[in-house]
Structures are given as structure tokens and as C-alpha cells.
PDB file of C-alpha atoms in Angstrom:
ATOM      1  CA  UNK N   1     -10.028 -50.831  12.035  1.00  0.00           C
ATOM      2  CA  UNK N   2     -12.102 -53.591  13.580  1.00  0.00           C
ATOM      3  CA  UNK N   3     -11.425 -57.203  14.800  1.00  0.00           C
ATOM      4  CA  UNK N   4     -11.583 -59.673  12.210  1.00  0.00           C
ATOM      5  CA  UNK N   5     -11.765 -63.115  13.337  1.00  0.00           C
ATOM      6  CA  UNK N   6     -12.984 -65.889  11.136  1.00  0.00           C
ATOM      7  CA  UNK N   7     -13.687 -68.084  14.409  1.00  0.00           C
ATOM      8  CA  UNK N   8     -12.897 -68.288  17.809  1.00  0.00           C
ATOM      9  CA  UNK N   9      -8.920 -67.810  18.469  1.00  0.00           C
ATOM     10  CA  UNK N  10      -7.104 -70.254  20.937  1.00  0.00           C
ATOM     11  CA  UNK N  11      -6.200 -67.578  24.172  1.00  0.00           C
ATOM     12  CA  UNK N  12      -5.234 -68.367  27.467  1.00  0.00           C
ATOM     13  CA  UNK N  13      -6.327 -66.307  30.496  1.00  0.00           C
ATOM     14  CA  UNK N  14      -4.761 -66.778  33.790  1.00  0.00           C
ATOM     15  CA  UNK N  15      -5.937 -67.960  36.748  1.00  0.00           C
ATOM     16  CA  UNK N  16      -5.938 -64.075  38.407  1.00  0.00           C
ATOM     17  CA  UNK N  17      -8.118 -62.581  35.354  1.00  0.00           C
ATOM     18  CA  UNK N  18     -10.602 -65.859  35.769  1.00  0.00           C
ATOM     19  CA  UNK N  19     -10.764 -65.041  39.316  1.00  0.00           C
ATOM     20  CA  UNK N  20     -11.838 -61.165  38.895  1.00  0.00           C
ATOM     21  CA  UNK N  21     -13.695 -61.918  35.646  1.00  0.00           C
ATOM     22  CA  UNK N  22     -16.266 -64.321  37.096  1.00  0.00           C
ATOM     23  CA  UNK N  23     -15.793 -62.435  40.557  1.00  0.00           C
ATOM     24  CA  UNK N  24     -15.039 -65.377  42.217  1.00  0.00           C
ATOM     25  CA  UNK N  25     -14.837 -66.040  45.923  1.00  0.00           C
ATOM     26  CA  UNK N  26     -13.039 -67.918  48.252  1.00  0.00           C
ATOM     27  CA  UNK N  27     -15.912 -70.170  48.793  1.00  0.00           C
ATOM     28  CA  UNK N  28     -16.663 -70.402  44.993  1.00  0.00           C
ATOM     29  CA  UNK N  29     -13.203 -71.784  44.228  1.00  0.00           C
ATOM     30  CA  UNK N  30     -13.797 -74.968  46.550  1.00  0.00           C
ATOM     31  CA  UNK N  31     -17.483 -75.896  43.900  1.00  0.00           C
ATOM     32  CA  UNK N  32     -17.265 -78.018  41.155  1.00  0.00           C
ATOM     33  CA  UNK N  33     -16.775 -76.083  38.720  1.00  0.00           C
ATOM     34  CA  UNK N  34     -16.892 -76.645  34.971  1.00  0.00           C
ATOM     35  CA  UNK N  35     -14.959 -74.320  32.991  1.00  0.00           C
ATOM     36  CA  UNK N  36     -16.662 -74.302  29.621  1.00  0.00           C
ATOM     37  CA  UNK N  37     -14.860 -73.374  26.162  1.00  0.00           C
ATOM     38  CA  UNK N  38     -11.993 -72.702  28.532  1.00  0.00           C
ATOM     39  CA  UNK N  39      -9.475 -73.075  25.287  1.00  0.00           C
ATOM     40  CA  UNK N  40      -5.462 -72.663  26.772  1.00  0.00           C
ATOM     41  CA  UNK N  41      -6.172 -70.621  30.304  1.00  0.00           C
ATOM     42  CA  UNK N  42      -4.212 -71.828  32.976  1.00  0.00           C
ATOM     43  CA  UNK N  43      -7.072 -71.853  35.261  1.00  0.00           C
ATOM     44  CA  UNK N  44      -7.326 -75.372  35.780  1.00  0.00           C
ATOM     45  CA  UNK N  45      -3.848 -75.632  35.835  1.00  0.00           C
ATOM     46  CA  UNK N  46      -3.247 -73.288  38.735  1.00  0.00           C
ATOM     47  CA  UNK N  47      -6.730 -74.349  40.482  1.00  0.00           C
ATOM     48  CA  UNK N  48      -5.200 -78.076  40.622  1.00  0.00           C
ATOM     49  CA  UNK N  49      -2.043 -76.884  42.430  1.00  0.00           C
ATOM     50  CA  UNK N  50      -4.372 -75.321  44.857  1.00  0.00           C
ATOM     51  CA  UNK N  51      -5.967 -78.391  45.870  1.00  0.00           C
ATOM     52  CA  UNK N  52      -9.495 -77.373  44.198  1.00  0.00           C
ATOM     53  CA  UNK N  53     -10.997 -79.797  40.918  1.00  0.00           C
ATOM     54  CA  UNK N  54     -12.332 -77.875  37.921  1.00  0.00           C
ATOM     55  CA  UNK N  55     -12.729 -79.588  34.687  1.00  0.00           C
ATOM     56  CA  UNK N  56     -12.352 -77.954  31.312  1.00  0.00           C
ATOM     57  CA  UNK N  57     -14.483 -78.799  28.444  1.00  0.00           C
ATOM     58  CA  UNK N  58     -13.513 -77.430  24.819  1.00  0.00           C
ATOM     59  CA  UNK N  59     -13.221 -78.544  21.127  1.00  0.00           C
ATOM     60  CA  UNK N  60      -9.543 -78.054  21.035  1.00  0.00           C
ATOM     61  CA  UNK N  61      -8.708 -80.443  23.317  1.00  0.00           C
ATOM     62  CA  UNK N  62      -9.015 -83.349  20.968  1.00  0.00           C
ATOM     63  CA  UNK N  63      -5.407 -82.248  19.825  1.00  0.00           C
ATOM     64  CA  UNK N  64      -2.232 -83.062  21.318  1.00  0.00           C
ATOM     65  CA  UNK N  65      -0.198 -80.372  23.197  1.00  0.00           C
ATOM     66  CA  UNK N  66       2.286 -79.912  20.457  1.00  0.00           C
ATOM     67  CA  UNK N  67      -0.456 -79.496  18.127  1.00  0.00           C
ATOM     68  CA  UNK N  68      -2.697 -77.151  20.561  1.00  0.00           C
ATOM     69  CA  UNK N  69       0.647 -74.925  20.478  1.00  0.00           C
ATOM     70  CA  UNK N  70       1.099 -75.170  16.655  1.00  0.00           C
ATOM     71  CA  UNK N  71      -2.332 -73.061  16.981  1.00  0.00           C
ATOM     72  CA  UNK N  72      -1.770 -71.182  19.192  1.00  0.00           C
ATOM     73  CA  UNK N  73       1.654 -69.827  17.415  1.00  0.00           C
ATOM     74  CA  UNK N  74      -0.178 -68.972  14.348  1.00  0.00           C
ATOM     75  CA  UNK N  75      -2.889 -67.128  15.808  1.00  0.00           C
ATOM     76  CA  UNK N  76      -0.598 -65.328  18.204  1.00  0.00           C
ATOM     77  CA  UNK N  77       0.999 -62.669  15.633  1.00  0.00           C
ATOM     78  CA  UNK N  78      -2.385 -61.902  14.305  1.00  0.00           C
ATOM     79  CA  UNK N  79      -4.268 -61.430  17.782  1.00  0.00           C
ATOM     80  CA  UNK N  80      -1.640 -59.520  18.921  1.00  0.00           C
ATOM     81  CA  UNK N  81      -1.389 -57.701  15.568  1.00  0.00           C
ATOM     82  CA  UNK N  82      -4.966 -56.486  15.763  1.00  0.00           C
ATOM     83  CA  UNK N  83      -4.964 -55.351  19.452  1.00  0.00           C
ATOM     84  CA  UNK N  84      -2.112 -52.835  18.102  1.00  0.00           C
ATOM     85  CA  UNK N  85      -4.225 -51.602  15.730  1.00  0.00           C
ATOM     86  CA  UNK N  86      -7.391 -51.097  18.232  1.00  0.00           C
ATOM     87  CA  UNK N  87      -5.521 -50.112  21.336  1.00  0.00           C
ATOM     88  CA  UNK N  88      -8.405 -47.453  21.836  1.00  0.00           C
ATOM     89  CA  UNK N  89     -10.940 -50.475  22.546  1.00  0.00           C
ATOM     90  CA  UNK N  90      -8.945 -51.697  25.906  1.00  0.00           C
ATOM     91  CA  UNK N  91      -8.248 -50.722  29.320  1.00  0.00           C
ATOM     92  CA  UNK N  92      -4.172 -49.981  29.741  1.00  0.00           C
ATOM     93  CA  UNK N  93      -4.111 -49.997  33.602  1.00  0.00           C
ATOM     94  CA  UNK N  94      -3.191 -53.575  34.764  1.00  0.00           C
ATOM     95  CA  UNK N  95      -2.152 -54.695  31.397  1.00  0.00           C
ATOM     96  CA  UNK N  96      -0.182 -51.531  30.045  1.00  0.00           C
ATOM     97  CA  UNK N  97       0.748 -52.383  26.872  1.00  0.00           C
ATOM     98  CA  UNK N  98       0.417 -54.976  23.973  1.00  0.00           C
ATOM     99  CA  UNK N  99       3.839 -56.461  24.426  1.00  0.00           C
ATOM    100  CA  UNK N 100       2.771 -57.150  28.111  1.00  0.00           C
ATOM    101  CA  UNK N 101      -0.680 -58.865  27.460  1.00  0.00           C
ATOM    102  CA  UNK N 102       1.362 -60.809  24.927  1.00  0.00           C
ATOM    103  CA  UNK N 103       3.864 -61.569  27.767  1.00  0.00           C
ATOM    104  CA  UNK N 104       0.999 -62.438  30.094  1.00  0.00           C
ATOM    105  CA  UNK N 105      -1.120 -64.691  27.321  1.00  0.00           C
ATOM    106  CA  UNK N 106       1.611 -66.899  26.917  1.00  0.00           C
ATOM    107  CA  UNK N 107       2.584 -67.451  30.369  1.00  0.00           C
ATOM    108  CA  UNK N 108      -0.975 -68.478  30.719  1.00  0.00           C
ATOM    109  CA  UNK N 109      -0.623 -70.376  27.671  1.00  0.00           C
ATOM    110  CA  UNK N 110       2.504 -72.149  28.462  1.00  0.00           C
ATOM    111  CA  UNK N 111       0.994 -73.320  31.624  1.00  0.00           C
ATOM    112  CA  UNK N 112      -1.984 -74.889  30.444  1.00  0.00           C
ATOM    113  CA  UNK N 113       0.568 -76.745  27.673  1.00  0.00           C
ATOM    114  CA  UNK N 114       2.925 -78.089  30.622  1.00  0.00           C
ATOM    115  CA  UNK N 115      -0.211 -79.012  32.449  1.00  0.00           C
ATOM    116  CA  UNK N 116      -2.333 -80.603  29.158  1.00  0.00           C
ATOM    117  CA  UNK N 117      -1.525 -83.992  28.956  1.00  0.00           C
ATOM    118  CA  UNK N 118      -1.864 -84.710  32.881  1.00  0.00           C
ATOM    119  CA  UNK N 119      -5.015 -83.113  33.206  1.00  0.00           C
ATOM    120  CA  UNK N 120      -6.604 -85.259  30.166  1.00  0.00           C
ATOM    121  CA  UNK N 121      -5.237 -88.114  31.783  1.00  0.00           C
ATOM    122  CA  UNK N 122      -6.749 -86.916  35.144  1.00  0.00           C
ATOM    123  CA  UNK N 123      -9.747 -86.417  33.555  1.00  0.00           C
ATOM    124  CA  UNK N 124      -9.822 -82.302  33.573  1.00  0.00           C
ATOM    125  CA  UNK N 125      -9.483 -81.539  29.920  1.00  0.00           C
ATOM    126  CA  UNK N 126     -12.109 -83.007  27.980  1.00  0.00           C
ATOM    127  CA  UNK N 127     -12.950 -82.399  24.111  1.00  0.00           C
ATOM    128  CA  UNK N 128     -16.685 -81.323  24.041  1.00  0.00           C
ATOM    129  CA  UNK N 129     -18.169 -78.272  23.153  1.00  0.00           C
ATOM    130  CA  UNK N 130     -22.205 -76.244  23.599  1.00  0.00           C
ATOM    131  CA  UNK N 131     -24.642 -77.051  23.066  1.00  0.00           C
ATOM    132  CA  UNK N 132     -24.310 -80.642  23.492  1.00  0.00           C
ATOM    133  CA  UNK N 133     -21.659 -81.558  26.502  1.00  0.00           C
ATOM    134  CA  UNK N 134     -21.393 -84.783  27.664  1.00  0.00           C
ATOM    135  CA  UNK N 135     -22.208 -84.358  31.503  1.00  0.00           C
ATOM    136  CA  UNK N 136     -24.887 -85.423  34.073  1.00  0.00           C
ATOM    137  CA  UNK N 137     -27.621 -83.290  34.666  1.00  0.00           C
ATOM    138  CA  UNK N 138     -26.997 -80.824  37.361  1.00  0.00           C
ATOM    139  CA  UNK N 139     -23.495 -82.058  38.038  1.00  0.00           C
ATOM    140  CA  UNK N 140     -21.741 -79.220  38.850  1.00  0.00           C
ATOM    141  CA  UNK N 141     -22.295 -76.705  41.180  1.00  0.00           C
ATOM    142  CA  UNK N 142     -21.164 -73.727  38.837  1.00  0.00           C
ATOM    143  CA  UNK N 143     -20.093 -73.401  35.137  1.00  0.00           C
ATOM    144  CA  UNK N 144     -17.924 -70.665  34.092  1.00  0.00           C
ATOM    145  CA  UNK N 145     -18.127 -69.444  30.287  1.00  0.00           C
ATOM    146  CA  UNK N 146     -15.078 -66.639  29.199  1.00  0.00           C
ATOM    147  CA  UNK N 147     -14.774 -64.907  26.250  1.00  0.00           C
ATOM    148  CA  UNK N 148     -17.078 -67.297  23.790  1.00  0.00           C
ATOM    149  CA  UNK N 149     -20.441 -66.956  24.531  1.00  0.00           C
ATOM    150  CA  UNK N 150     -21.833 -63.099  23.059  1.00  0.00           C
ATOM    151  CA  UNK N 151     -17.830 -61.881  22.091  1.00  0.00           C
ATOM    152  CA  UNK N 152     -18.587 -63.926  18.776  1.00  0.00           C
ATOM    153  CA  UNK N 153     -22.268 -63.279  18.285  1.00  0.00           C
ATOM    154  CA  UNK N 154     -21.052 -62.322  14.534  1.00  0.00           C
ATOM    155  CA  UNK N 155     -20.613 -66.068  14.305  1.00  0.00           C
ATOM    156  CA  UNK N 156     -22.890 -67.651  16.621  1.00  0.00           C
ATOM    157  CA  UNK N 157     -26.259 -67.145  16.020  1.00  0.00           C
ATOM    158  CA  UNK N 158     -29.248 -66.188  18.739  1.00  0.00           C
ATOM    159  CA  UNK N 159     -30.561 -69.915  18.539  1.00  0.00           C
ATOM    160  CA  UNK N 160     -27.419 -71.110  19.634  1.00  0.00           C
ATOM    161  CA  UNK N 161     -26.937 -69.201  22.239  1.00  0.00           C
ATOM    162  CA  UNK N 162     -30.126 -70.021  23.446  1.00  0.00           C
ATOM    163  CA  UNK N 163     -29.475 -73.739  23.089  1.00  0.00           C
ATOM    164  CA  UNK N 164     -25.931 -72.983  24.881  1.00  0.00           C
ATOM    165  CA  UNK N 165     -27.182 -71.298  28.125  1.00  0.00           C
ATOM    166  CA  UNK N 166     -29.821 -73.960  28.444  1.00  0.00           C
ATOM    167  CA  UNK N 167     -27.448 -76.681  28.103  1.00  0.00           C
ATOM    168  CA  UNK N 168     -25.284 -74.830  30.594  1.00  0.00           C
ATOM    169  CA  UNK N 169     -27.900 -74.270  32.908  1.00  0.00           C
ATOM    170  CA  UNK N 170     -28.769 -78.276  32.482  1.00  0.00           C
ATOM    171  CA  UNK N 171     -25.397 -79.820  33.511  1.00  0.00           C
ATOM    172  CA  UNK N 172     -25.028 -76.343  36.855  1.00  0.00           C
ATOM    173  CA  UNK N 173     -26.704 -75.160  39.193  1.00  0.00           C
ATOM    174  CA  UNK N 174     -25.289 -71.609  38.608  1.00  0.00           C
ATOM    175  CA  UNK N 175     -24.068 -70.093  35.009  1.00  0.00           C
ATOM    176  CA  UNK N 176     -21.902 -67.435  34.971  1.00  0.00           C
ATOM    177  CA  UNK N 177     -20.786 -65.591  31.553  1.00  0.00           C
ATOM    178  CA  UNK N 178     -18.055 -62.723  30.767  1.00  0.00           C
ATOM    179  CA  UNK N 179     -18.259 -60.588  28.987  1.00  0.00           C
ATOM    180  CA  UNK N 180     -21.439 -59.516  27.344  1.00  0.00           C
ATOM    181  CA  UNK N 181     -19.177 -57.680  24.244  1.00  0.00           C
ATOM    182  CA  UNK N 182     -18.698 -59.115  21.094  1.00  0.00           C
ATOM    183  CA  UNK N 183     -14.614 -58.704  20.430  1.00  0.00           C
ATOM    184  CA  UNK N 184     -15.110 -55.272  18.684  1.00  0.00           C
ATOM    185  CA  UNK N 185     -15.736 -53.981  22.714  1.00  0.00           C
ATOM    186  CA  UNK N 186     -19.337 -52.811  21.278  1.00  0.00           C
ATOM    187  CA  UNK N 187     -22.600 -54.331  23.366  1.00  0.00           C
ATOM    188  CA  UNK N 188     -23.630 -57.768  22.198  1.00  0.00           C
ATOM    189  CA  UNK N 189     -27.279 -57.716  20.920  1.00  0.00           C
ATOM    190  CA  UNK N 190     -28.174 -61.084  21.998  1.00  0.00           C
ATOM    191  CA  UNK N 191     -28.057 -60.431  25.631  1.00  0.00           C
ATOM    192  CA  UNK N 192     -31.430 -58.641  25.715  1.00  0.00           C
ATOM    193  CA  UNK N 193     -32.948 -61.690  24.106  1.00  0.00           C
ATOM    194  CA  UNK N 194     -30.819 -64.038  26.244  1.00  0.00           C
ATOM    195  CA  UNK N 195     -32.227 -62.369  29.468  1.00  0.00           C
ATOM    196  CA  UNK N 196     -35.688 -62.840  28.446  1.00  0.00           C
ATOM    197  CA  UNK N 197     -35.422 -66.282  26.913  1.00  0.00           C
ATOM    198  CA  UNK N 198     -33.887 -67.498  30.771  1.00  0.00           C
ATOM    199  CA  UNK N 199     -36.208 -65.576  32.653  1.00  0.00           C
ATOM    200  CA  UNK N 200     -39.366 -67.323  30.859  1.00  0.00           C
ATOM    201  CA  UNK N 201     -37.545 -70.446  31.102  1.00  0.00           C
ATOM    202  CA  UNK N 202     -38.052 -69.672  34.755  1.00  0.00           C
ATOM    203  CA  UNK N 203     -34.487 -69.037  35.721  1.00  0.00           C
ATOM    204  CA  UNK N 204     -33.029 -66.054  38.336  1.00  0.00           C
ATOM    205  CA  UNK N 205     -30.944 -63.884  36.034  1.00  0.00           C
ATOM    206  CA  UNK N 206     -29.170 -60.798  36.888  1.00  0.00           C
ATOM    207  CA  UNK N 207     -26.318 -58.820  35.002  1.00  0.00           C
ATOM    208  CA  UNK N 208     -23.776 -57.830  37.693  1.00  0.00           C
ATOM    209  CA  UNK N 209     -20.680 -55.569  37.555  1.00  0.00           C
ATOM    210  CA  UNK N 210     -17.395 -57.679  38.523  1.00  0.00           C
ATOM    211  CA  UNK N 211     -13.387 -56.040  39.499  1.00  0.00           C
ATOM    212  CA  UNK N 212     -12.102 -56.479  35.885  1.00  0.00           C
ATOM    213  CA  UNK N 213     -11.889 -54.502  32.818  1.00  0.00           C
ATOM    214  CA  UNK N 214      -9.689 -54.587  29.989  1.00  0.00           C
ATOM    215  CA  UNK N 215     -12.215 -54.461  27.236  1.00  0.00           C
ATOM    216  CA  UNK N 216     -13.528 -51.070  27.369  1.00  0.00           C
ATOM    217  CA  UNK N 217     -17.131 -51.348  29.110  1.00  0.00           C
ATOM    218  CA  UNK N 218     -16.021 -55.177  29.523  1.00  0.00           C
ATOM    219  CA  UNK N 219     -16.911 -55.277  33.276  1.00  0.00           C
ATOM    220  CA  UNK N 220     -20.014 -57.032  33.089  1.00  0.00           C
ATOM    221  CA  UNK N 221     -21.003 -60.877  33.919  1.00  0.00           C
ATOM    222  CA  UNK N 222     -24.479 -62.328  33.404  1.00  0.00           C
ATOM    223  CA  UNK N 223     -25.055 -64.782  36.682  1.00  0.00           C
ATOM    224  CA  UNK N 224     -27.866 -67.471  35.882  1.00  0.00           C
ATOM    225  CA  UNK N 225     -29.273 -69.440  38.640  1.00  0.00           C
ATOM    226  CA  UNK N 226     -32.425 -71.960  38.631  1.00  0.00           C
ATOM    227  CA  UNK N 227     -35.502 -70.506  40.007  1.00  0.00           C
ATOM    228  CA  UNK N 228     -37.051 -67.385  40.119  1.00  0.00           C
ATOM    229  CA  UNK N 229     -35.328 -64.119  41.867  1.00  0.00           C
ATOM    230  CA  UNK N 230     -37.646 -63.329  44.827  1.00  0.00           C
TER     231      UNK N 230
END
């Protein structure tokens, strides 16, 4: 049976998937990077302890830690729930099972809770959300959207994804965007239109493969930079 989702589900990726997702140097980790819609990953989290700034930008943030885990525990059974019942749509290599990707969600989880309330005081976590985010033009050097963008096109319709990559492209210099699925692991029919709509906007676009799968035919990012590709 499908995925049924009624809107996007708080879960936290780690700092490792992030990393292989957006195919992410050495030399890309020391940007500024914006992590956008970034929900309870632990990439901040484990990017801070490494010295390196990113800040996180998502609607769920307005709550309080206790209150971001409340969600999270009753959205965990279900998510988990549904992966057992579409175990055919995933990669079992890395992650070999649904009890470990549970296992491995909330560790991520738990460290973005013990790491919450600093980084909102620090300034890392802040409650915004596409297409409207409340940042300078141009003010980061790269902007990382995972797993909201295209995986809930069912929700989300064309024109705001338009309105989301431009605003994303407005506020970085580079856009980066995994994966190009919707959450039933079948191709996302906006990213044609997406690809044209940036490249007459006069942006360099490109649709690159990247060292991660666990969606099946998940191992895609689109890369948006400004300026034509020459």
C-alpha cells in the first residue's frame, strides 16, 4: 500500500546522511550554509561541534523542545508503521532494517532535542518557512533543502515550488535539493517544470547523481547556481 501522509512528518536525518545526500565536501562544510525545512536532523547539531555555523530555518521551531518531541512521538509509530508495509520502496544496504532506521531517526532526533534550545538561543534554529524566509538577499553561500521540496508534491503545488526555489535561490548563491521523489519513491512531476522555470529565470541547473540511496532511485540532487552553465 502507499504512503499516506496528510503533511509533512517531523524526521531527523543525521549529520552522515546530510553529508552524502547533498554530496557535500570538505570545503562545502566550512560555507554558510542554510539548512532549509531542516525539521529534527542533527545536522546543525553535529556541524556546531565541528566548529562550522549552519542555521536551520523551519515552521516547527516555534515550539518548545518538549513539545517538538510530543510530535515527533506521535508521528513516529505511524512513519515507521508505513515503511513496514512498503519495505520494497527502500534500499536495505546501510540501513538494513526498519527497526534500525528507527534506531538511527531517533538518535538523530534526540540530538537535535538536546541541542534545540541552545541553538535558538545562538541564533541557529529559527521558525520560518518557503516561500517567504526572513534573510538578506544572497546571504548565504549555499542552502540545503532535504526531503520537503518534490517528496510532497501531492501537497505542494507547482506554483509553490516555483515561488520556493526562487526564494531559495534569493537568500544563496547555490541551491541544492534531495531528492527529486515524492515519498511513494515514484519520480516527482514537478521537476521537469522546475528545471525549465530556473533555467529561463537564467539560473545554471543541473541534476547530479550523489553517494546515497535509501529511497529506491532516491540518488538524485538538483544543484542550482546563479548564472548560466557555459
Amino acid at each position: 500500500m502507499p504512503f499516506r501522509y496528510q503533511e509533512a512528518v517531523p524526521w531527523g536525518r543525521s549529520f552522515d546522511e546530510y553529508r552524502r545526500m547533498f554530496n557535500l565536501t570538505p570545503e562545502d562544510l566550512r560555507r554558510t550554509i542554510l539548512g532549509c525545512a531542516d525539521g529534527p536532523a542533527s545536522f546543525n547539531a553535529e556541524m556546531s561541534r565541528q566548529g562550522h555555523r549552519v542555521v536551520s530555518c523551519d515552521p516547527l521551531y516555534e515550539l518548545a523542545a518538549d513539545q517538538i518531541k510530543e510530535r515527533i512521538d506521535a508521528t513516529y509509530d505511524e512513519v515507521i508503521g508505513q515503511t513496514r508495509q512498503n519495505q520494497e520502496k527502500f534500499v536495505w544496504g546501510v540501513i538494513s532494517s526498519p527497526d534500525e532506521l528507527g534506531r538511527i531517526r531517533l538518535e538523530a532526533m534526540r540530538d537535535f532535542l538536546d541541542d534545540c534550545e541552545l541553538g535558538r538561543k545562538d541564533g541557529r534554529y529559527i521558525a520560518a518557512e518557503l516561500p517567504n524566509l526572513p534573510f538578506a538577499s544572497q546571504s548565504f553561500d549555499l542552502a540545503l533543502c532535504s526531503h520537503f521540496l518534490f517528496l510532497y508534491s501531492d501537497h505542494l503545488s507547482l506554483t509553490f515550488h516555483q515561488q520556493a526555489v526562487d526564494e531559495l535561490c534569493r537568500v544563496a548563491h547555490e541551491v541544492r535539493v534531495f531528492p527529486l521523489l515524492t515519498y511513494n519513491a515514484e519520480p516527482c512531476p514537478f521537476v521537469a517544470p522546475i528545471l525549465e522555470h530556473l533555467k529561463n529565470a537564467g539560473r545554471s541547473v543541473s541534476i547530479e547523481e550523489v553517494p546515497y540511496e535509501f529511497q529506491r532511485g532516491g540518488n538524485m540532487m538538483m544543484k542550482v547556481r546563479s548564472g548560466r552553465a557555459v
